[in-house]
Amino acid sequence: MRQPNPTNPPSRVLVVDDDPTVAEVVTSYLRRAGFVVDRVGDGPAALTRAAECPPDLVVLDLMLPGLDGLAVCRGLRERGPVPVVMLTARGDEEDRVLGLEVGADDYVTKPFSPRELVLRVASVLRRSQARPLAGEGVLRAGSLVLDPRAHTASDARGELRLTLREFDLLAHFLRHPGRVFAREELMGTVWGWDYGDLSTVTVHIRRLRHKIETDPAKPRLITTVWGVGYRFDAG
């Protein structure tokens, strides 16, 4: 577990889960890791608390009373960018895709290891607070334009609304056109994890294709190299 950095204020995390046992365990582990934690048990309370005391990150259960996690995530995104780690009760890919579609930056499937959740939270926060690489300029490939410093991306159709992970993934591909990356490599480089569910990478690739490809069913930018991984073809 990380210790709080005395030179920086601890990050504030809002935990939203209607299961008291899960919420208590998650809150306890996050506090022990040095985070300041707020906790609420339903969707409307989550939006109210986030407005009153803006969090640096939200741990958000998908199934909530009042408003479900998808509606809450949409509400948070309307107010401004805030990283979201979604908790899903099932391992269904549909749940993962829905969470990512409305702007979640990561997801964890129940039952989960509290320690792994803390690592996921820390990883997403590090990315959201990270500075661009020194001296790095705008990245381009055809009509795709990505500015790491302004954290903007666009193509011929206009601005691309990317989550933090999608932005990182696209930036990584733009930095290494023509190179094939296995899912394990992408998880280590983009996510910063030594282990985890590799389907996370698959889902993010799929969502990114839907946003940058003319025909996601026949991708021409991010191609699958069967048995190896994925390659970005700049054209």
CSV table of C-alpha atoms in Angstrom, one decimal:
chain,number,residue,atom,x,y,z
A,1,MET,CA,0.0,0.0,0.0
A,2,ARG,CA,1.2,3.5,-0.7
A,3,GLN,CA,1.8,6.1,2.0
A,4,PRO,CA,0.5,9.6,1.7
A,5,ASN,CA,3.0,12.1,0.3
A,6,PRO,CA,3.5,14.8,2.9
A,7,THR,CA,4.2,17.4,0.2
A,8,ASN,CA,0.9,16.8,-1.6
A,9,PRO,CA,-2.6,16.7,-0.2
A,10,PRO,CA,-4.2,13.2,-0.4
A,11,SER,CA,-6.5,12.4,-3.2
A,12,ARG,CA,-10.2,12.4,-2.4
A,13,VAL,CA,-12.2,9.3,-3.5
A,14,LEU,CA,-16.0,9.0,-3.5
A,15,VAL,CA,-17.2,5.4,-2.9
A,16,VAL,CA,-20.8,4.8,-4.2
A,17,ASP,CA,-22.2,1.3,-3.3
A,18,ASP,CA,-25.5,0.3,-1.6
A,19,ASP,CA,-24.0,-2.8,-0.1
A,20,PRO,CA,-22.8,-1.7,3.4
A,21,THR,CA,-20.3,-4.5,3.7
A,22,VAL,CA,-18.7,-3.9,0.3
A,23,ALA,CA,-18.6,-0.1,0.9
A,24,GLU,CA,-17.1,-0.5,4.3
A,25,VAL,CA,-14.3,-2.8,3.1
A,26,VAL,CA,-13.5,-0.6,0.1
A,27,THR,CA,-13.5,2.5,2.2
A,28,SER,CA,-11.3,0.9,4.8
A,29,TYR,CA,-8.7,-0.2,2.3
A,30,LEU,CA,-8.6,3.1,0.5
A,31,ARG,CA,-8.2,5.0,3.8
A,32,ARG,CA,-5.4,2.7,4.8
A,33,ALA,CA,-3.7,3.4,1.5
A,34,GLY,CA,-3.7,7.2,2.3
A,35,PHE,CA,-6.8,8.4,0.5
A,36,VAL,CA,-9.5,10.7,1.9
A,37,VAL,CA,-12.8,8.8,1.3
A,38,ASP,CA,-16.4,9.9,1.2
A,39,ARG,CA,-19.1,7.2,1.0
A,40,VAL,CA,-22.7,7.3,-0.1
A,41,GLY,CA,-25.2,4.5,-0.9
A,42,ASP,CA,-27.4,5.6,-3.8
A,43,GLY,CA,-27.2,7.4,-7.1
A,44,PRO,CA,-28.9,10.8,-6.2
A,45,ALA,CA,-26.7,11.0,-3.1
A,46,ALA,CA,-23.6,10.4,-5.2
A,47,LEU,CA,-24.3,13.4,-7.5
A,48,THR,CA,-25.2,15.6,-4.6
A,49,ARG,CA,-22.0,14.7,-2.7
A,50,ALA,CA,-19.8,15.1,-5.9
A,51,ALA,CA,-21.3,18.6,-6.3
A,52,GLU,CA,-20.7,19.6,-2.7
A,53,CYS,CA,-17.2,18.2,-2.4
A,54,PRO,CA,-15.7,17.3,-5.8
A,55,PRO,CA,-13.7,14.1,-5.7
A,56,ASP,CA,-10.5,13.3,-7.5
A,57,LEU,CA,-11.9,9.8,-8.5
A,58,VAL,CA,-15.2,7.9,-8.0
A,59,VAL,CA,-15.5,4.2,-7.3
A,60,LEU,CA,-19.0,3.6,-8.6
A,61,ASP,CA,-21.2,0.5,-8.3
A,62,LEU,CA,-23.2,-0.3,-11.5
A,63,MET,CA,-26.4,-1.4,-9.7
A,64,LEU,CA,-27.7,1.4,-7.4
A,65,PRO,CA,-31.1,2.5,-6.0
A,66,GLY,CA,-32.5,5.8,-7.3
A,67,LEU,CA,-30.2,6.1,-10.2
A,68,ASP,CA,-28.0,3.3,-11.6
A,69,GLY,CA,-24.3,3.7,-12.0
A,70,LEU,CA,-24.6,4.4,-15.7
A,71,ALA,CA,-26.9,7.4,-15.1
A,72,VAL,CA,-24.6,8.6,-12.3
A,73,CYS,CA,-21.6,8.4,-14.5
A,74,ARG,CA,-23.3,10.4,-17.2
A,75,GLY,CA,-24.3,13.0,-14.6
A,76,LEU,CA,-20.7,13.2,-13.4
A,77,ARG,CA,-19.4,13.6,-17.0
A,78,GLU,CA,-21.8,16.4,-17.7
A,79,ARG,CA,-20.3,18.4,-14.8
A,80,GLY,CA,-16.7,17.9,-15.9
A,81,PRO,CA,-13.9,15.3,-16.2
A,82,VAL,CA,-13.5,13.0,-13.2
A,83,PRO,CA,-12.0,9.5,-13.3
A,84,VAL,CA,-14.4,6.7,-12.6
A,85,VAL,CA,-13.7,3.1,-11.7
A,86,MET,CA,-16.9,1.1,-12.2
A,87,LEU,CA,-17.9,-2.0,-10.0
A,88,THR,CA,-19.9,-4.6,-11.9
A,89,ALA,CA,-21.7,-7.4,-10.2
A,90,ARG,CA,-21.4,-9.7,-13.2
A,91,GLY,CA,-18.6,-10.5,-15.6
A,92,ASP,CA,-20.8,-9.9,-18.7
A,93,GLU,CA,-19.0,-8.0,-21.4
A,94,GLU,CA,-22.2,-6.0,-22.0
A,95,ASP,CA,-21.8,-4.4,-18.6
A,96,ARG,CA,-18.2,-3.6,-19.2
A,97,VAL,CA,-19.0,-2.0,-22.6
A,98,LEU,CA,-21.9,0.0,-21.2
A,99,GLY,CA,-19.7,1.3,-18.4
A,100,LEU,CA,-16.9,2.3,-20.8
A,101,GLU,CA,-19.3,3.8,-23.2
A,102,VAL,CA,-20.7,6.3,-20.7
A,103,GLY,CA,-17.1,7.3,-19.6
A,104,ALA,CA,-15.8,4.9,-17.0
A,105,ASP,CA,-12.0,4.7,-17.1
A,106,ASP,CA,-11.8,1.3,-15.6
A,107,TYR,CA,-14.0,-1.5,-14.2
A,108,VAL,CA,-13.6,-4.2,-11.6
A,109,THR,CA,-15.9,-7.3,-11.5
A,110,LYS,CA,-17.4,-8.5,-8.2
A,111,PRO,CA,-16.2,-10.4,-6.3
A,112,PHE,CA,-12.9,-8.5,-6.3
A,113,SER,CA,-9.7,-8.2,-4.3
A,114,PRO,CA,-9.8,-5.0,-2.2
A,115,ARG,CA,-6.1,-4.7,-2.7
A,116,GLU,CA,-6.4,-5.0,-6.5
A,117,LEU,CA,-9.1,-2.3,-6.4
A,118,VAL,CA,-6.8,0.1,-4.5
A,119,LEU,CA,-4.1,-0.6,-7.1
A,120,ARG,CA,-6.6,0.2,-9.9
A,121,VAL,CA,-7.7,3.4,-8.2
A,122,ALA,CA,-4.0,4.5,-7.7
A,123,SER,CA,-3.2,3.6,-11.4
A,124,VAL,CA,-6.2,5.7,-12.8
A,125,LEU,CA,-5.3,8.6,-10.5
A,126,ARG,CA,-1.7,8.6,-11.5
A,127,ARG,CA,-2.7,8.7,-15.2
A,128,SER,CA,-5.3,11.5,-14.6
A,129,GLN,CA,-2.6,13.6,-12.8
A,130,ALA,CA,0.3,12.7,-15.0
A,131,ARG,CA,2.1,15.3,-17.0
A,132,PRO,CA,2.9,14.8,-20.7
A,133,LEU,CA,6.3,13.5,-21.8
A,134,ALA,CA,8.9,16.2,-21.7
A,135,GLY,CA,9.2,17.8,-25.1
A,136,GLU,CA,6.5,15.8,-26.7
A,137,GLY,CA,4.5,17.5,-29.4
A,138,VAL,CA,1.3,16.9,-31.2
A,139,LEU,CA,0.8,13.3,-32.5
A,140,ARG,CA,-0.7,12.9,-36.0
A,141,ALA,CA,-1.7,10.1,-38.3
A,142,GLY,CA,-3.8,11.0,-41.3
A,143,SER,CA,-6.7,13.1,-40.0
A,144,LEU,CA,-6.1,11.9,-36.5
A,145,VAL,CA,-4.6,14.6,-34.3
A,146,LEU,CA,-3.8,14.0,-30.6
A,147,ASP,CA,-2.3,16.7,-28.3
A,148,PRO,CA,-1.0,15.2,-25.1
A,149,ARG,CA,-0.5,18.6,-23.4
A,150,ALA,CA,-4.0,19.9,-24.1
A,151,HIS,CA,-5.4,16.3,-23.7
A,152,THR,CA,-7.5,16.7,-26.9
A,153,ALA,CA,-8.0,14.3,-29.8
A,154,SER,CA,-9.8,14.8,-33.1
A,155,ASP,CA,-10.2,13.5,-36.6
A,156,ALA,CA,-11.8,14.7,-39.8
A,157,ARG,CA,-15.3,14.4,-38.1
A,158,GLY,CA,-14.3,16.6,-35.2
A,159,GLU,CA,-13.5,16.1,-31.5
A,160,LEU,CA,-13.1,12.6,-30.2
A,161,ARG,CA,-14.6,12.0,-26.8
A,162,LEU,CA,-12.1,9.6,-25.2
A,163,THR,CA,-11.9,8.2,-21.7
A,164,LEU,CA,-8.5,8.4,-20.0
A,165,ARG,CA,-7.6,4.9,-21.0
A,166,GLU,CA,-8.8,5.3,-24.6
A,167,PHE,CA,-6.7,8.5,-24.8
A,168,ASP,CA,-3.6,6.7,-23.4
A,169,LEU,CA,-4.1,3.7,-25.7
A,170,LEU,CA,-4.4,5.9,-28.8
A,171,ALA,CA,-1.4,7.9,-27.8
A,172,HIS,CA,0.6,4.8,-27.4
A,173,PHE,CA,-0.4,3.5,-30.8
A,174,LEU,CA,0.4,6.9,-32.4
A,175,ARG,CA,3.9,6.8,-30.9
A,176,HIS,CA,4.6,3.3,-32.3
A,177,PRO,CA,2.9,3.0,-35.7
A,178,GLY,CA,3.4,-0.3,-37.4
A,179,ARG,CA,4.5,-2.2,-34.3
A,180,VAL,CA,2.5,-5.2,-33.0
A,181,PHE,CA,1.7,-5.2,-29.3
A,182,ALA,CA,0.4,-8.2,-27.4
A,183,ARG,CA,-2.4,-7.6,-24.9
A,184,GLU,CA,0.0,-8.3,-22.1
A,185,GLU,CA,2.4,-5.6,-23.4
A,186,LEU,CA,-0.5,-3.0,-23.6
A,187,MET,CA,-1.7,-3.8,-20.1
A,188,GLY,CA,1.8,-3.3,-18.8
A,189,THR,CA,2.6,-0.2,-20.8
A,190,VAL,CA,-0.7,1.6,-20.9
A,191,TRP,CA,-2.4,0.4,-17.8
A,192,GLY,CA,0.8,0.0,-15.7
A,193,TRP,CA,-0.4,-3.4,-14.4
A,194,ASP,CA,1.8,-6.5,-14.1
A,195,TYR,CA,-1.3,-8.7,-14.1
A,196,GLY,CA,-5.1,-8.4,-14.6
A,197,ASP,CA,-8.0,-9.4,-16.8
A,198,LEU,CA,-6.7,-9.2,-20.4
A,199,SER,CA,-10.3,-8.7,-21.6
A,200,THR,CA,-10.0,-5.2,-20.3
A,201,VAL,CA,-7.6,-4.5,-23.2
A,202,THR,CA,-10.0,-6.2,-25.7
A,203,VAL,CA,-12.9,-4.1,-24.6
A,204,HIS,CA,-10.9,-0.8,-24.8
A,205,ILE,CA,-9.6,-1.7,-28.2
A,206,ARG,CA,-13.2,-2.3,-29.3
A,207,ARG,CA,-14.5,1.0,-27.9
A,208,LEU,CA,-11.6,2.9,-29.4
A,209,ARG,CA,-12.3,1.4,-32.8
A,210,HIS,CA,-15.9,2.6,-32.6
A,211,LYS,CA,-14.6,6.1,-32.1
A,212,ILE,CA,-11.8,6.4,-34.7
A,213,GLU,CA,-12.6,3.8,-37.4
A,214,THR,CA,-14.8,4.7,-40.4
A,215,ASP,CA,-16.2,1.1,-40.2
A,216,PRO,CA,-15.4,-0.5,-36.8
A,217,ALA,CA,-16.5,-3.9,-38.2
A,218,LYS,CA,-13.7,-3.6,-40.8
A,219,PRO,CA,-10.9,-1.7,-38.9
A,220,ARG,CA,-8.1,-0.2,-41.0
A,221,LEU,CA,-6.3,1.8,-38.3
A,222,ILE,CA,-6.1,-0.7,-35.4
A,223,THR,CA,-5.8,-4.1,-36.9
A,224,THR,CA,-5.7,-7.5,-35.2
A,225,VAL,CA,-2.7,-9.6,-35.9
A,226,TRP,CA,-4.1,-13.0,-35.0
A,227,GLY,CA,-2.3,-15.0,-32.4
A,228,VAL,CA,0.0,-11.9,-31.6
A,229,GLY,CA,-1.9,-8.7,-30.8
A,230,TYR,CA,-2.8,-5.4,-32.3
A,231,ARG,CA,-1.1,-3.0,-34.7
A,232,PHE,CA,-1.8,0.6,-35.5
A,233,ASP,CA,-1.4,1.3,-39.2
A,234,ALA,CA,-1.0,5.0,-39.9
A,235,GLY,CA,-1.7,4.6,-43.6
